[in-house]
Amino acid sequence: MTRSSEAAHGEVRGRNTRDARLADRLAAALDRPAAQQPEWPDPARARTVVELLRTAPPIVAEPETAQLSERLAAVARGQAFLLQSGDCAETFAETTASHLRANLGLLKRMSLLLARAAGLPVVPLARMAGQYAKPRSRSVDADGLPVYRGDMVNSAEPTLAARTCDPDRMLHAHEHAARAMTLARRAYAREQSNPHTGPSSYPHGTAGGRLVGTAEETGRDQGPRSEQIYVGHEMLLLDYECAPLRAAGLTTGPEPLLVSPLAHFLWIGERTRGLGDAHLAVAELLANPIGVKIGPSTTPEEAVEYVRRLDPHATPGRLTLISRMGRSQVREVLPPIVEKVTSTGHQVVWQCDAMHGNSRTTPDGRKTRHFDDIVAEIEGFFEVHRSLGTHPGGLHLEATGEDVTECLGGARGLGEADLPARYRTACDPRLNEEQSMELAFTVADLLAEAMRPAGTGSP
């Protein structure tokens, strides 16, 4: 048993679940190796925190999760498109109405633009209300301090005391997630009632003003709108993720499942997707729709195994495979994976994360991405699906509605010298409002082309 899962494992048999066998399966899943887990200096306190989390109020409602599952089924069938966007790492300090409104407003405007271009519904999914833990490639930073693992685990402040893992931060993360969800619901309702909010123009003569105009016109054309906002985050810190799991009441499969009240959608990251590891075993037990990040080292056989284990009943949209190949490898690595998975008959959502495979570090140590590389990977993703006759189902972006300077390029031509001006991310760089809308304009053309029958030209 990994140290990271001791607290959750110690409580699982005492849960009021409907099925003792399900509790045993969860305990067995948590006995498996688990990467990227913090070493709590006080295991007894961690167990106490897990017990408190076990009875914490839900962040989302199960019927909402079931509704998202239905909408993802439409994406998997080629009848809708999934747009996921938000901060790389949420911070406690940015659980503010203004920050959440900025991010949700951007997500809404991009969704409206894409819906108009493709002539099909767009499902908006926010990276929000739980994205407080981050996987890291190293355990210490350049100064020899324990690496920052997200506000749920430690502080970004560069001191040993601040970087020491603190289980009480899981309680703070839940409190902030609940607040973020409340603010998100209010902000989304506001966007629904007034879809024309947000910047009306962009600097330097970009196409931004034209994009917003298109989004506003789309808002008038879409008819009745749901006030439901869906949220998702990476299922990383198992003590936090497993503590509040409860028996699902809305599943129809032959076996009982657990449902997470922490998010509508959960995904497993590139660093924790081991076939023999705890994250995958826990995900097998969940009724929530699940995503798996697949990078350039993923084999077609591995992808099929994810499908077999996470979508045992071939439920359309149950599984989202999120490719993060990088611009130089997407056209080579992705096709055999898509072909192999498609041959199984399962209908998964194919989503493109064009951010994480295109990272670079500047000479002064800032992590960044270039807009052109992001566009190039997305173009490759669409080309692959166009050639195979499959549906390019969605995008997964790290982006904010605020005017940050974290990614290079775009219409404004941000260079390395511009990054320090407003480089504010807690971890990885995000597209800003202007870059995001410029990207949406490009993707709108790609998506419109993808929705045309093969052999037809532009109208």
Coordinates of C-alpha atoms in Angstrom, one line a residue:
M1 CA 0.0 0.0 0.0
T2 CA 1.4 3.4 -0.9
R3 CA 1.8 5.9 1.9
S4 CA -0.4 8.4 0.0
S5 CA -3.4 6.1 0.2
E6 CA -3.2 4.9 3.8
A7 CA -5.7 7.4 5.1
A8 CA -8.3 6.7 2.4
H9 CA -7.7 2.9 2.7
G10 CA -8.3 3.0 6.5
E11 CA -11.8 4.4 6.1
V12 CA -13.1 2.7 3.1
R13 CA -14.6 -0.3 4.9
G14 CA -16.5 1.9 7.3
R15 CA -18.3 3.7 4.6
N16 CA -22.0 3.5 4.2
T17 CA -21.9 2.0 0.8
R18 CA -24.6 -0.1 -0.8
D19 CA -22.3 -2.9 -1.7
A20 CA -19.5 -4.4 0.5
R21 CA -18.0 -5.8 -2.7
L22 CA -17.7 -2.3 -4.1
A23 CA -15.9 -1.2 -0.9
D24 CA -13.5 -4.1 -1.2
R25 CA -12.8 -3.2 -4.8
L26 CA -12.0 0.4 -3.9
A27 CA -9.7 -0.8 -1.1
A28 CA -7.9 -3.1 -3.5
A29 CA -7.5 -0.3 -6.0
L30 CA -5.9 1.9 -3.4
D31 CA -3.5 -0.9 -2.5
R32 CA -1.9 -0.5 -5.9
P33 CA 1.1 1.8 -6.6
A34 CA 0.2 5.5 -7.0
A35 CA 2.5 8.0 -8.6
Q36 CA 2.7 11.7 -7.8
Q37 CA 1.3 11.4 -4.2
P38 CA 2.6 13.7 -1.4
E39 CA 4.5 12.4 1.6
W40 CA 2.4 13.7 4.5
P41 CA 4.7 14.5 7.5
D42 CA 1.9 13.7 9.9
P43 CA 0.0 10.6 8.7
A44 CA -2.4 10.7 11.7
R45 CA -3.5 14.2 10.7
A46 CA -3.9 13.1 7.1
R47 CA -6.3 10.3 8.3
T48 CA -8.3 12.9 10.3
V49 CA -8.5 15.1 7.2
V50 CA -9.7 12.2 5.1
E51 CA -12.4 11.5 7.7
L52 CA -13.6 15.1 7.5
L53 CA -13.6 15.0 3.7
R54 CA -15.7 11.8 3.7
T55 CA -18.7 13.7 5.0
A56 CA -18.0 17.1 3.3
P57 CA -20.9 18.6 1.2
P58 CA -20.9 17.7 -2.5
I59 CA -19.4 20.1 -5.0
V60 CA -21.6 18.8 -7.9
A61 CA -24.9 16.9 -8.0
E62 CA -25.1 13.4 -9.5
P63 CA -27.9 14.2 -11.9
E64 CA -25.7 16.9 -13.4
T65 CA -23.0 14.3 -13.9
A66 CA -25.4 12.0 -15.6
Q67 CA -26.5 14.9 -17.9
L68 CA -22.9 15.5 -18.9
S69 CA -22.6 11.8 -19.7
E70 CA -25.5 12.1 -22.1
R71 CA -23.9 15.1 -23.8
L72 CA -20.6 13.4 -24.1
A73 CA -22.4 10.5 -25.7
A74 CA -23.5 12.9 -28.4
V75 CA -19.9 14.1 -28.8
A76 CA -18.7 10.5 -29.2
R77 CA -21.3 9.9 -31.9
G78 CA -20.1 12.9 -33.9
Q79 CA -23.2 15.0 -32.9
A80 CA -21.5 17.6 -30.7
F81 CA -18.1 19.1 -29.8
L82 CA -16.4 19.3 -26.4
L83 CA -14.5 22.5 -25.4
Q84 CA -12.6 22.3 -22.1
S85 CA -10.7 25.3 -20.9
G86 CA -9.4 27.0 -17.7
D87 CA -6.4 27.6 -15.5
C88 CA -3.5 25.2 -15.5
A89 CA -3.5 25.3 -11.7
E90 CA -6.2 27.0 -9.7
T91 CA -5.0 28.9 -6.6
F92 CA -6.9 29.8 -3.4
A93 CA -6.1 33.4 -4.0
E94 CA -7.9 33.5 -7.3
T95 CA -11.2 32.0 -6.0
T96 CA -12.8 35.3 -6.9
A97 CA -15.9 36.3 -8.8
S98 CA -13.9 38.4 -11.3
H99 CA -11.4 35.7 -12.2
L100 CA -14.0 33.0 -12.6
R101 CA -16.2 35.3 -14.7
A102 CA -13.3 36.1 -16.9
N103 CA -12.5 32.4 -17.5
L104 CA -16.2 31.3 -17.9
G105 CA -16.9 34.3 -20.2
L106 CA -14.1 33.2 -22.5
L107 CA -15.2 29.6 -22.5
K108 CA -18.7 30.8 -23.4
R109 CA -17.7 33.0 -26.2
M110 CA -15.4 30.4 -27.7
S111 CA -18.2 27.8 -27.4
L112 CA -20.7 30.1 -29.2
L113 CA -18.2 30.7 -32.0
L114 CA -17.5 27.0 -32.6
A115 CA -21.2 26.1 -32.4
R116 CA -21.9 28.6 -35.2
A117 CA -19.1 27.4 -37.3
A118 CA -19.9 23.7 -37.0
G119 CA -23.6 23.9 -36.8
L120 CA -23.7 21.5 -33.9
P121 CA -23.9 21.9 -30.1
V122 CA -20.7 22.6 -28.1
V123 CA -20.4 21.2 -24.6
P124 CA -18.5 23.7 -22.4
L125 CA -16.4 22.0 -19.6
A126 CA -14.4 24.3 -17.3
R127 CA -11.1 23.3 -15.7
M128 CA -12.4 24.6 -12.4
A129 CA -13.5 24.0 -8.8
G130 CA -10.9 21.3 -8.1
Q131 CA -7.7 21.8 -10.2
Y132 CA -5.6 22.5 -7.1
A133 CA -3.0 19.6 -7.4
K134 CA -0.4 19.3 -10.0
P135 CA 1.9 16.4 -11.1
R136 CA 5.6 17.4 -11.4
S137 CA 8.5 15.9 -13.2
R138 CA 11.0 16.6 -10.3
S139 CA 10.6 16.4 -6.6
V140 CA 12.8 19.4 -5.9
D141 CA 13.2 22.8 -7.7
A142 CA 16.3 24.6 -8.9
D143 CA 16.9 25.9 -5.4
G144 CA 16.7 22.5 -3.8
L145 CA 13.3 23.1 -2.2
P146 CA 10.5 20.6 -2.4
V147 CA 8.6 21.4 -5.6
Y148 CA 5.3 23.2 -5.6
R149 CA 2.5 20.6 -6.1
G150 CA -0.5 22.9 -6.1
D151 CA -2.3 24.7 -3.4
M152 CA -4.0 21.5 -2.3
V153 CA -0.6 20.2 -1.2
N154 CA 1.8 23.0 -0.4
S155 CA 2.5 26.7 -1.1
A156 CA 4.3 28.2 -4.0
E157 CA 6.2 30.5 -1.6
P158 CA 9.9 29.5 -1.8
T159 CA 10.6 28.5 1.8
L160 CA 11.0 25.0 3.3
A161 CA 8.1 25.5 5.7
A162 CA 5.8 26.7 2.9
R163 CA 6.8 23.8 0.6
T164 CA 6.2 21.1 3.3
C165 CA 3.2 19.1 2.4
D166 CA 0.2 19.9 4.6
P167 CA -2.9 17.7 4.6
D168 CA -5.1 20.5 6.0
R169 CA -4.7 22.1 2.6
M170 CA -7.1 19.4 1.3
L171 CA -9.8 20.8 3.5
H172 CA -9.0 24.3 2.2
A173 CA -9.2 23.0 -1.3
H174 CA -12.6 21.6 -0.8
E175 CA -13.8 24.9 0.7
H176 CA -12.4 26.8 -2.3
A177 CA -13.8 24.3 -4.7
A178 CA -17.3 24.7 -3.2
R179 CA -17.0 28.5 -3.3
A180 CA -15.7 28.4 -6.9
M181 CA -18.6 26.2 -8.0
T182 CA -21.1 28.6 -6.4
L183 CA -19.5 31.5 -8.1
A184 CA -19.3 29.6 -11.4
R185 CA -23.0 28.8 -11.3
R186 CA -23.8 32.5 -10.8
A187 CA -21.3 33.7 -13.4
Y188 CA -22.6 31.1 -16.0
A189 CA -26.2 32.1 -15.4
R190 CA -25.1 35.7 -15.9
E191 CA -23.4 34.8 -19.2
Q192 CA -26.5 32.9 -20.3
S193 CA -28.8 35.8 -19.6
N194 CA -26.3 38.3 -21.2
P195 CA -24.2 36.4 -23.7
H196 CA -22.7 39.6 -25.2
T197 CA -20.5 40.4 -22.2
G198 CA -16.8 40.6 -22.4
P199 CA -14.3 42.5 -24.5
S200 CA -15.7 44.2 -27.6
S201 CA -12.4 44.7 -29.3
Y202 CA -8.8 43.6 -29.2
P203 CA -5.6 45.6 -29.6
H204 CA -3.3 46.0 -32.6
G205 CA -6.0 45.5 -35.2
T206 CA -6.4 41.7 -34.7
A207 CA -9.5 39.8 -35.8
G208 CA -10.7 39.8 -32.2
G209 CA -13.4 42.3 -32.7
R210 CA -14.8 40.3 -35.6
L211 CA -14.7 37.2 -33.4
V212 CA -16.7 38.8 -30.6
G213 CA -19.2 40.0 -33.1
T214 CA -19.6 36.5 -34.5
A215 CA -20.0 35.2 -31.0
E216 CA -22.7 37.8 -30.1
E217 CA -24.6 37.0 -33.3
T218 CA -24.3 33.3 -32.5
G219 CA -25.8 34.0 -29.0
R220 CA -28.9 35.5 -30.7
D221 CA -29.2 32.4 -32.9
Q222 CA -28.9 29.6 -30.4
G223 CA -32.3 29.8 -28.9
P224 CA -33.0 28.5 -25.3
R225 CA -29.8 27.9 -23.3
S226 CA -29.1 25.6 -20.3
E227 CA -27.8 27.3 -17.2
Q228 CA -25.7 24.2 -16.3
I229 CA -22.0 24.6 -16.2
Y230 CA -19.9 21.4 -16.1
V231 CA -16.5 21.3 -14.2
G232 CA -13.6 18.9 -14.3
H233 CA -10.1 18.4 -12.9
E234 CA -7.3 15.9 -12.9
M235 CA -7.9 13.0 -10.6
L236 CA -4.5 13.2 -9.0
L237 CA -4.4 13.3 -5.2
L238 CA -6.1 10.1 -4.1
D239 CA -6.6 11.0 -0.5
Y240 CA -8.7 13.9 -1.6
E241 CA -10.4 12.2 -4.6
C242 CA -11.4 8.9 -2.8
A243 CA -12.5 10.2 0.6
P244 CA -16.0 11.4 -0.4
L245 CA -16.8 8.7 -3.0
R246 CA -20.3 7.3 -2.6
A247 CA -22.5 4.7 -4.2
A248 CA -24.0 5.9 -7.5
G249 CA -27.7 6.0 -7.7
L250 CA -28.2 6.6 -11.5
T251 CA -26.1 3.8 -13.1
T252 CA -27.7 1.1 -15.2
G253 CA -24.9 -1.3 -15.6
P254 CA -24.7 -4.8 -14.1
E255 CA -22.4 -3.7 -11.3
P256 CA -22.7 -0.9 -8.7
L257 CA -20.4 2.0 -9.1
L258 CA -19.1 4.9 -7.1
V259 CA -19.7 8.5 -8.1
S260 CA -17.5 11.5 -7.2
P261 CA -19.3 14.5 -5.8
L262 CA -16.1 16.6 -6.4
A263 CA -16.5 17.1 -10.2
H264 CA -18.7 16.1 -13.2
F265 CA -15.6 15.0 -15.2
L266 CA -12.3 13.6 -14.0
W267 CA -9.2 12.7 -16.0
I268 CA -6.1 10.7 -15.4
G269 CA -2.9 12.5 -16.4
E270 CA 0.1 11.3 -18.5
R271 CA 2.2 10.7 -15.4
T272 CA -0.4 8.5 -13.6
R273 CA -1.9 6.4 -16.3
G274 CA 0.0 3.2 -15.6
L275 CA -2.1 0.2 -16.3
G276 CA -1.2 -1.4 -13.0
D277 CA -1.5 1.7 -10.9
A278 CA -4.1 3.0 -8.5
H279 CA -5.5 5.9 -10.5
L280 CA -6.7 3.6 -13.3
A281 CA -8.1 1.1 -10.9
V282 CA -10.1 3.7 -9.0
A283 CA -11.4 5.2 -12.3
E284 CA -12.7 1.8 -13.3
L285 CA -15.1 2.0 -10.3
L286 CA -16.5 5.5 -11.1
A287 CA -19.8 6.4 -12.7
N288 CA -18.4 9.8 -13.8
P289 CA -17.3 10.2 -17.3
I290 CA -13.5 9.7 -17.4
G291 CA -10.6 11.0 -19.5
V292 CA -7.1 9.7 -20.0
K293 CA -4.2 11.8 -21.3
I294 CA -2.3 9.9 -23.9
G295 CA 1.2 11.2 -24.9
P296 CA 3.6 10.2 -27.7
S297 CA 4.8 7.1 -25.8
T298 CA 1.3 5.6 -25.8
T299 CA 0.9 2.5 -27.9
P300 CA -2.2 1.4 -29.7
E301 CA -2.4 -1.6 -27.5
E302 CA -2.3 0.5 -24.3
A303 CA -5.1 2.7 -25.7
V304 CA -7.2 -0.3 -26.3
E305 CA -6.6 -1.5 -22.8
Y306 CA -7.8 1.8 -21.4
V307 CA -10.9 1.4 -23.5
R308 CA -11.5 -2.2 -22.3
R309 CA -11.1 -1.3 -18.7
L310 CA -12.7 2.1 -18.5
D311 CA -15.6 1.4 -20.9
P312 CA -16.4 -2.2 -20.3
H313 CA -20.0 -1.9 -21.5
A314 CA -19.2 0.1 -24.7
T315 CA -21.1 3.2 -23.5
P316 CA -20.7 6.1 -26.0
G317 CA -18.8 9.0 -24.4
R318 CA -18.0 7.1 -21.2
L319 CA -14.3 7.5 -22.0
T320 CA -12.4 10.5 -23.4
L321 CA -9.0 9.9 -24.9
I322 CA -7.1 13.2 -24.7
S323 CA -4.1 13.2 -27.0
R324 CA -1.1 15.4 -26.1
M325 CA 1.4 14.4 -28.8
G326 CA 3.2 17.7 -29.7
R327 CA 3.1 19.3 -33.1
S328 CA 6.0 17.2 -34.4
Q329 CA 4.5 13.8 -33.5
V330 CA 0.7 14.0 -33.7
R331 CA 0.4 13.0 -37.4
E332 CA 2.7 10.0 -36.8
V333 CA 1.6 8.7 -33.4
L334 CA -2.1 9.3 -33.3
P335 CA -3.4 7.5 -36.4
P336 CA -2.6 3.9 -35.4
I337 CA -4.1 4.6 -32.0
V338 CA -7.3 6.0 -33.5
E339 CA -7.5 3.0 -35.9
K340 CA -6.9 0.4 -33.2
V341 CA -9.5 1.9 -30.9
T342 CA -12.1 2.4 -33.6
S343 CA -11.7 -1.2 -34.6
T344 CA -13.0 -2.2 -31.2
G345 CA -16.4 -0.7 -31.9
H346 CA -16.3 1.5 -28.8
Q347 CA -17.3 5.2 -29.3
V348 CA -14.9 7.3 -27.3
V349 CA -14.5 11.1 -27.4
W350 CA -11.3 12.1 -29.1
Q351 CA -10.0 15.3 -27.6
C352 CA -6.8 17.3 -28.4
D353 CA -4.7 18.8 -25.7
A354 CA -2.3 20.9 -27.8
M355 CA -0.7 22.6 -24.8
H356 CA 1.3 20.1 -22.9
G357 CA 3.2 18.5 -25.8
N358 CA 4.5 21.9 -26.9
S359 CA 6.1 23.4 -23.8
R360 CA 9.5 25.0 -23.8
T361 CA 11.6 26.9 -21.3
T362 CA 13.1 30.4 -21.9
P363 CA 16.7 31.2 -21.0
D364 CA 15.5 32.9 -17.8
G365 CA 13.6 29.8 -16.7
R366 CA 10.0 30.6 -17.6
K367 CA 7.9 27.8 -19.0
T368 CA 6.0 28.9 -22.1
R369 CA 4.4 27.7 -25.3
H370 CA 4.2 29.2 -28.8
F371 CA 0.8 29.9 -30.3
D372 CA 1.9 28.6 -33.7
D373 CA 2.9 25.2 -32.1
I374 CA -0.5 24.9 -30.5
V375 CA -2.3 25.6 -33.8
A376 CA 0.0 23.2 -35.6
E377 CA -0.9 20.3 -33.3
I378 CA -4.6 21.1 -33.6
E379 CA -4.3 21.1 -37.3
G380 CA -2.6 17.8 -37.2
F381 CA -5.3 16.4 -34.9
F382 CA -8.0 17.4 -37.4
E383 CA -6.1 16.1 -40.3
V384 CA -5.7 12.7 -38.7
H385 CA -9.4 12.4 -38.0
R386 CA -10.4 13.7 -41.4
S387 CA -8.2 11.0 -43.1
L388 CA -9.6 8.2 -41.0
G389 CA -13.2 9.3 -41.1
T390 CA -13.5 9.7 -37.3
H391 CA -14.8 12.7 -35.3
P392 CA -12.4 15.2 -33.9
G393 CA -14.5 15.5 -30.7
G394 CA -12.9 18.3 -28.7
L395 CA -10.2 20.6 -27.4
H396 CA -8.6 20.8 -24.0
L397 CA -6.9 24.1 -23.3
E398 CA -5.1 25.9 -20.6
A399 CA -6.5 29.5 -21.0
T400 CA -7.7 32.4 -19.1
G401 CA -10.0 35.4 -19.9
E402 CA -7.4 37.7 -18.3
D403 CA -4.7 39.6 -20.2
V404 CA -1.7 37.6 -19.1
T405 CA 1.6 37.3 -21.1
E406 CA 2.5 33.6 -20.7
C407 CA 2.4 32.1 -24.2
L408 CA 4.4 33.4 -27.1
G409 CA 3.0 34.5 -30.5
G410 CA -0.5 35.2 -31.5
A411 CA -1.7 38.3 -33.4
R412 CA 0.1 40.6 -31.0
G413 CA 3.3 38.7 -31.6
L414 CA 4.3 38.3 -27.9
G415 CA 8.0 37.5 -27.6
E416 CA 10.2 36.3 -24.8
A417 CA 10.9 39.9 -23.7
D418 CA 7.1 40.4 -23.2
L419 CA 6.6 37.4 -20.8
P420 CA 7.6 39.0 -17.5
A421 CA 5.0 41.8 -17.9
R422 CA 2.0 39.7 -16.7
Y423 CA 3.3 36.1 -16.2
R424 CA 1.0 35.1 -13.4
T425 CA 0.3 31.3 -13.7
A426 CA 0.9 29.1 -10.7
C427 CA 2.3 26.4 -12.9
D428 CA 2.1 26.1 -16.7
P429 CA 1.5 29.0 -19.2
R430 CA -2.0 29.8 -20.4
L431 CA -3.4 31.4 -23.5
N432 CA -4.8 34.8 -22.8
E433 CA -8.2 36.2 -24.0
E434 CA -6.8 37.5 -27.3
Q435 CA -4.9 34.4 -28.2
S436 CA -7.8 32.1 -27.2
M437 CA -10.3 33.9 -29.4
E438 CA -7.8 33.9 -32.3
L439 CA -7.4 30.2 -31.8
A440 CA -11.1 29.7 -31.7
F441 CA -11.4 31.5 -35.1
T442 CA -8.8 29.0 -36.5
V443 CA -10.5 26.0 -35.0
A444 CA -13.9 27.2 -36.2
D445 CA -12.7 26.8 -39.8
L446 CA -11.2 23.4 -39.1
L447 CA -14.4 22.2 -37.4
A448 CA -16.6 23.5 -40.2
E449 CA -14.5 21.6 -42.7
A450 CA -14.6 18.5 -40.6
M451 CA -18.4 18.6 -40.5
R452 CA -18.7 18.8 -44.3
P453 CA -19.3 15.4 -46.0
A454 CA -16.2 14.0 -47.6
G455 CA -15.6 15.1 -51.2
T456 CA -17.5 18.4 -50.8
G457 CA -15.7 21.7 -51.1
S458 CA -16.1 25.0 -49.4
P459 CA -19.5 26.6 -49.8

